[in-house]
XYZ file of C-alpha atoms in Angstrom:
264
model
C -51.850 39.213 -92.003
C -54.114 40.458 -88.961
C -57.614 41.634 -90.548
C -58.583 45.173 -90.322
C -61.864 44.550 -88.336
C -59.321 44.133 -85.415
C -57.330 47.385 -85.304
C -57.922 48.966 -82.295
C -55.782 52.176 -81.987
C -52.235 53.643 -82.554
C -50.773 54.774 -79.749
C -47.681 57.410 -79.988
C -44.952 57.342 -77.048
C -42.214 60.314 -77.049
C -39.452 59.283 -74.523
C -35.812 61.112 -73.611
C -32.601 59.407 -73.749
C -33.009 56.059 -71.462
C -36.829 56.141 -71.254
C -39.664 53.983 -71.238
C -42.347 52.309 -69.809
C -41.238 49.169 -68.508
C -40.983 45.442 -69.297
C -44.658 44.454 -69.831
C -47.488 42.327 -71.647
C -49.963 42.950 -74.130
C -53.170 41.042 -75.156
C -53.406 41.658 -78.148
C -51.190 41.384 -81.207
C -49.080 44.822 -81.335
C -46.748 46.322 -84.546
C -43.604 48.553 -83.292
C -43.316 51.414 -85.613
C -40.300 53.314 -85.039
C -40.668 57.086 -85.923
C -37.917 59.701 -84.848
C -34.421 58.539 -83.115
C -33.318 55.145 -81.906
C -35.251 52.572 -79.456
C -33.833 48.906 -78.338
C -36.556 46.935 -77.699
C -35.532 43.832 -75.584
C -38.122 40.399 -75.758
C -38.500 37.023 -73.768
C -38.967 34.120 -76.132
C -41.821 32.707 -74.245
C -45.341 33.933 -74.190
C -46.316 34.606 -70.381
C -49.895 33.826 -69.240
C -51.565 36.081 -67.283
C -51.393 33.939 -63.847
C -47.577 34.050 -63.937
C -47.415 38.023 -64.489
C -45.692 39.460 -61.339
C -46.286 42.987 -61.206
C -44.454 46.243 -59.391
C -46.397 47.744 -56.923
C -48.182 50.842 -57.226
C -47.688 52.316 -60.243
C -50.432 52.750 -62.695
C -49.506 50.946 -65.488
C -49.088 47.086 -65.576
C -44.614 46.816 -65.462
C -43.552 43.254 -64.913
C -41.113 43.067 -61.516
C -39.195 39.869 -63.458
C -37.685 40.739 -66.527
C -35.327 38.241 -68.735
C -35.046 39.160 -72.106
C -33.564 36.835 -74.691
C -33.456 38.465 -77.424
C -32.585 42.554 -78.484
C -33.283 44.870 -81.644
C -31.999 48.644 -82.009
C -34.801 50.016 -83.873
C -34.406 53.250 -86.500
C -36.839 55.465 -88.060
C -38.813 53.253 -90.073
C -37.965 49.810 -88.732
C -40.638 48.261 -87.357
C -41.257 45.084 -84.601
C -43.980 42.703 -84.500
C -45.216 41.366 -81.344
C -47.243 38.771 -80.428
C -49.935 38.606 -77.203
C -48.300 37.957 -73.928
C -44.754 38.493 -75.148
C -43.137 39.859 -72.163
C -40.969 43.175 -73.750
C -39.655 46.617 -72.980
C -38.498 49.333 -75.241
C -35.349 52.092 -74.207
C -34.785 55.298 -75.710
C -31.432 55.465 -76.950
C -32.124 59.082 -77.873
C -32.966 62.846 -76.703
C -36.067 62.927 -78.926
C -37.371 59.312 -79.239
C -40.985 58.799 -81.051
C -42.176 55.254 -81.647
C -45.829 54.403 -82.903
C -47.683 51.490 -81.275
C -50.124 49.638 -83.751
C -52.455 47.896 -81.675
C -54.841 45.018 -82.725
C -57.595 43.749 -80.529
C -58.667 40.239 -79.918
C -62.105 39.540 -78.481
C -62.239 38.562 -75.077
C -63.831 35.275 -74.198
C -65.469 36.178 -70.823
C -67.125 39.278 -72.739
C -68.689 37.370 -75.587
C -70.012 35.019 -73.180
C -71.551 37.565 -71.459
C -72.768 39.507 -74.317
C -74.248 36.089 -75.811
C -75.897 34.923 -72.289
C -77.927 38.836 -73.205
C -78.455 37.759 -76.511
C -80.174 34.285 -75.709
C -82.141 35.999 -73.395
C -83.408 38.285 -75.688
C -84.921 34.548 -77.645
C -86.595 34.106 -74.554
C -90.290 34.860 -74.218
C -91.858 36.892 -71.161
C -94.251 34.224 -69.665
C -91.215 31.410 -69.955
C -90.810 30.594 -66.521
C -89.655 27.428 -64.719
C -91.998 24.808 -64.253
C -91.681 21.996 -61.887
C -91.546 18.667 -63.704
C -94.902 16.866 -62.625
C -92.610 13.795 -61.543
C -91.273 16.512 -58.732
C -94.678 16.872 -57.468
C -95.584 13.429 -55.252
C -96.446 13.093 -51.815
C -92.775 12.644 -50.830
C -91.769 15.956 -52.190
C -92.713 17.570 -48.937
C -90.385 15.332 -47.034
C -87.985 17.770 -47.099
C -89.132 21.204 -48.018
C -85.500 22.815 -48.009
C -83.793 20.732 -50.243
C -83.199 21.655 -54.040
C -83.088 18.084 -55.342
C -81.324 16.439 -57.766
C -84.511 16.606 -60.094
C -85.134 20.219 -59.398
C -81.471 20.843 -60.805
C -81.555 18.573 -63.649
C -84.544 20.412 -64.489
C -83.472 23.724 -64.246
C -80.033 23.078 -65.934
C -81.848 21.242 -68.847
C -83.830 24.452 -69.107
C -80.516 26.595 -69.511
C -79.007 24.271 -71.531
C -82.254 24.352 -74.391
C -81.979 28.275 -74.268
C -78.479 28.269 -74.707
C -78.607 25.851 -77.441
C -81.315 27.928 -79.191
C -79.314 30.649 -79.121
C -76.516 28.760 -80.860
C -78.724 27.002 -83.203
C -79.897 29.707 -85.523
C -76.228 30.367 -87.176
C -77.281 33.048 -89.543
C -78.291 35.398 -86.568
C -75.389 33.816 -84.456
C -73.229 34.931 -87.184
C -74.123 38.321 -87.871
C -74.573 38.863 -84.311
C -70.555 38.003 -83.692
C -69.939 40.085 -86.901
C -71.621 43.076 -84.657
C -69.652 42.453 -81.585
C -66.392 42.402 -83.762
C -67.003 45.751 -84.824
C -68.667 47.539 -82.143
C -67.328 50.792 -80.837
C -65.010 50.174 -78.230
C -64.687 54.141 -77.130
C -66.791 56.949 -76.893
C -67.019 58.898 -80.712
C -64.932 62.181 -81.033
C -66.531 65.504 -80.764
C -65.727 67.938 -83.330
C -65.692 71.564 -82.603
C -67.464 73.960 -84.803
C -70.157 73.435 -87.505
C -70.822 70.269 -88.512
C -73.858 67.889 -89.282
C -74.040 63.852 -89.154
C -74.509 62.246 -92.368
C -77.707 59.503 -92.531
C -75.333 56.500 -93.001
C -77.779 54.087 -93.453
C -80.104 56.136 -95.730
C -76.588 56.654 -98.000
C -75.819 52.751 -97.676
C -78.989 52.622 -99.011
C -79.268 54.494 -101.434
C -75.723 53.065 -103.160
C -77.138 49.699 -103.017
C -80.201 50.527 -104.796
C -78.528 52.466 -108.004
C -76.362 51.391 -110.287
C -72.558 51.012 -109.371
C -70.950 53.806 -111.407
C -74.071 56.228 -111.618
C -74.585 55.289 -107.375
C -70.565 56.528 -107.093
C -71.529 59.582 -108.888
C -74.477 60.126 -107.249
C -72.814 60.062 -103.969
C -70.444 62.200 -104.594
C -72.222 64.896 -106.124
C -74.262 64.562 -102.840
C -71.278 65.063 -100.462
C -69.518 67.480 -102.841
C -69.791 70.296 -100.228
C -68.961 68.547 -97.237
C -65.864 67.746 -95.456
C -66.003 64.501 -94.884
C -64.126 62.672 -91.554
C -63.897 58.572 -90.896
C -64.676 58.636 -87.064
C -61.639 57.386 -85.463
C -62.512 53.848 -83.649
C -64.871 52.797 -86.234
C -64.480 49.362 -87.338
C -65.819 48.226 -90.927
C -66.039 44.990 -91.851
C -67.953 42.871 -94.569
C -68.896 39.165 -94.187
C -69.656 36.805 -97.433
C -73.029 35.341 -97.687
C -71.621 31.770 -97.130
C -69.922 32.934 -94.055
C -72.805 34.196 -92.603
C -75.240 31.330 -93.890
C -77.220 33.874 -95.393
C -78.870 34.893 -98.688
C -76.356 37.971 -99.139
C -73.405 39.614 -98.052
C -73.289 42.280 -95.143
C -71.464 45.061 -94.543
C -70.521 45.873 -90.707
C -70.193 48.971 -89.324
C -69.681 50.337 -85.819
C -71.470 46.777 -84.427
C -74.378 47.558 -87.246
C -75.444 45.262 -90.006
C -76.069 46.358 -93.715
C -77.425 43.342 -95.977
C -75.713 44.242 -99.691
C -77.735 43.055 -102.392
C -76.165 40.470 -104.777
């Protein structure tokens, strides 16, 4: 089963009799919900990579110009098609009113946790750690050529990356939470709600249900939030990580890319 920390969005498409977006690829691991009518969805048996994806010019969404489908479904209300990342497929309306619900679940991209983790070993680094020429760099010869970077002056510098970097990875409890946060970190901007409403002090309530005593902590949060209308911002992910996952002394609880240590 695909975890729930990775559910990104559903998306709804309404299409007339022979409509549809085009043969394309997703990323990400998607679940084909059919709602009202009939939809054939048509699938290659081969996962595409990204390099090979030919695409038709100018339109604004991402349809594949080669399409060779292998293998065919007619879909009816309540069927439902799983597909896996970089599947090429294409769905067709067989009726008027057509209404099919797209389950999407994210994958983390690798170029963007690399990126987010060269910020985060930065953030180890202190202010005054600079580069420092190796005093072996320093002779009388060093002037021969004053334009070079040398071999030394590289090693040096790359060793220098390479201890950050490995600091960085070193300290798994922090390494692990900190993946836990990007894992569940908002991916889109929150909804705005029209009308009266206030924002609850999530972590003061976390809190507070931690500290009492499971049933009486239930009540008491209820009877707290027995006025209020309460709404789960859409694109929030929750998640909770054992303490032997994370290498740490307790469990955590995730939310919207911030950490909640649970006691016990």
């Amino acid at each position: 089963a695909v975890p729930d920390w990775r559910l990104d969005d559903v998306m709804v498409s309404y299409a007339a009799r022979n409509g549809g977006i085009g043969a394309h690829c997703d990323n990400y691991d998607v679940f084909l919900l059919q709602g009202a009518g009939e939809r054939r969805w048509e699938i290659e048996e081969t996962p595409r990579p990204a390099a090979d994806e030919v695409l038709v010019p100018g339109l604004s969404v991402r349809v594949l110009r080669e399409f060779a489908p292998d293998r065919s479904w007619v879909l009816g209300a309540g069927d439902c098609l799983y597909v896996p990342p970089r599947f090429p497929h294409r769905g067709t309306s067989l009726d008027q009113a057509c209404m099919t619900y797209s389950v999407g679940y994210r994958a983390p991209k690798a170029a963007d946790l690399v990126r987010e983790f060269a910020q985060l070993a930065a953030r180890g680094c202190a202010d005054d750690d600079f580069f420092a020429e190796p005093a072996a760099l320093l002779g009388d010869g060093r002037a021969d050529v004053p334009g070079e970077l040398s071999a030394g002056a590289l090693d040096a510098l790359e060793a220098m990356l390479r201890d950050r970097l490995s600091a960085a990875l070193d300290n798994r409890e922090a390494l692990r939470a900190w993946l836990c946060e990007q894992a569940t970190a908002r991916k889109r901007a929150p909804l705005q709600f029209e009308g009266d409403h206030a924002e609850l002090d999530g972590p003061a309530l976390v809190d507070e249900l931690a500290r009492a005593p499971q049933r009486d902590g239930v009540v008491q949060l209820r009877a707290q939030l027995a006025d209020l209308d309460l709404w789960r911002a859409e694109g929030v992910a929750f998640a909770f990580a054992r303490a032997a996952a994370l290498g740490a002394a307790s469990a955590s609880l995730f939310v919207d890319g911030e950490r909640f240590n649970l006691a016990g």
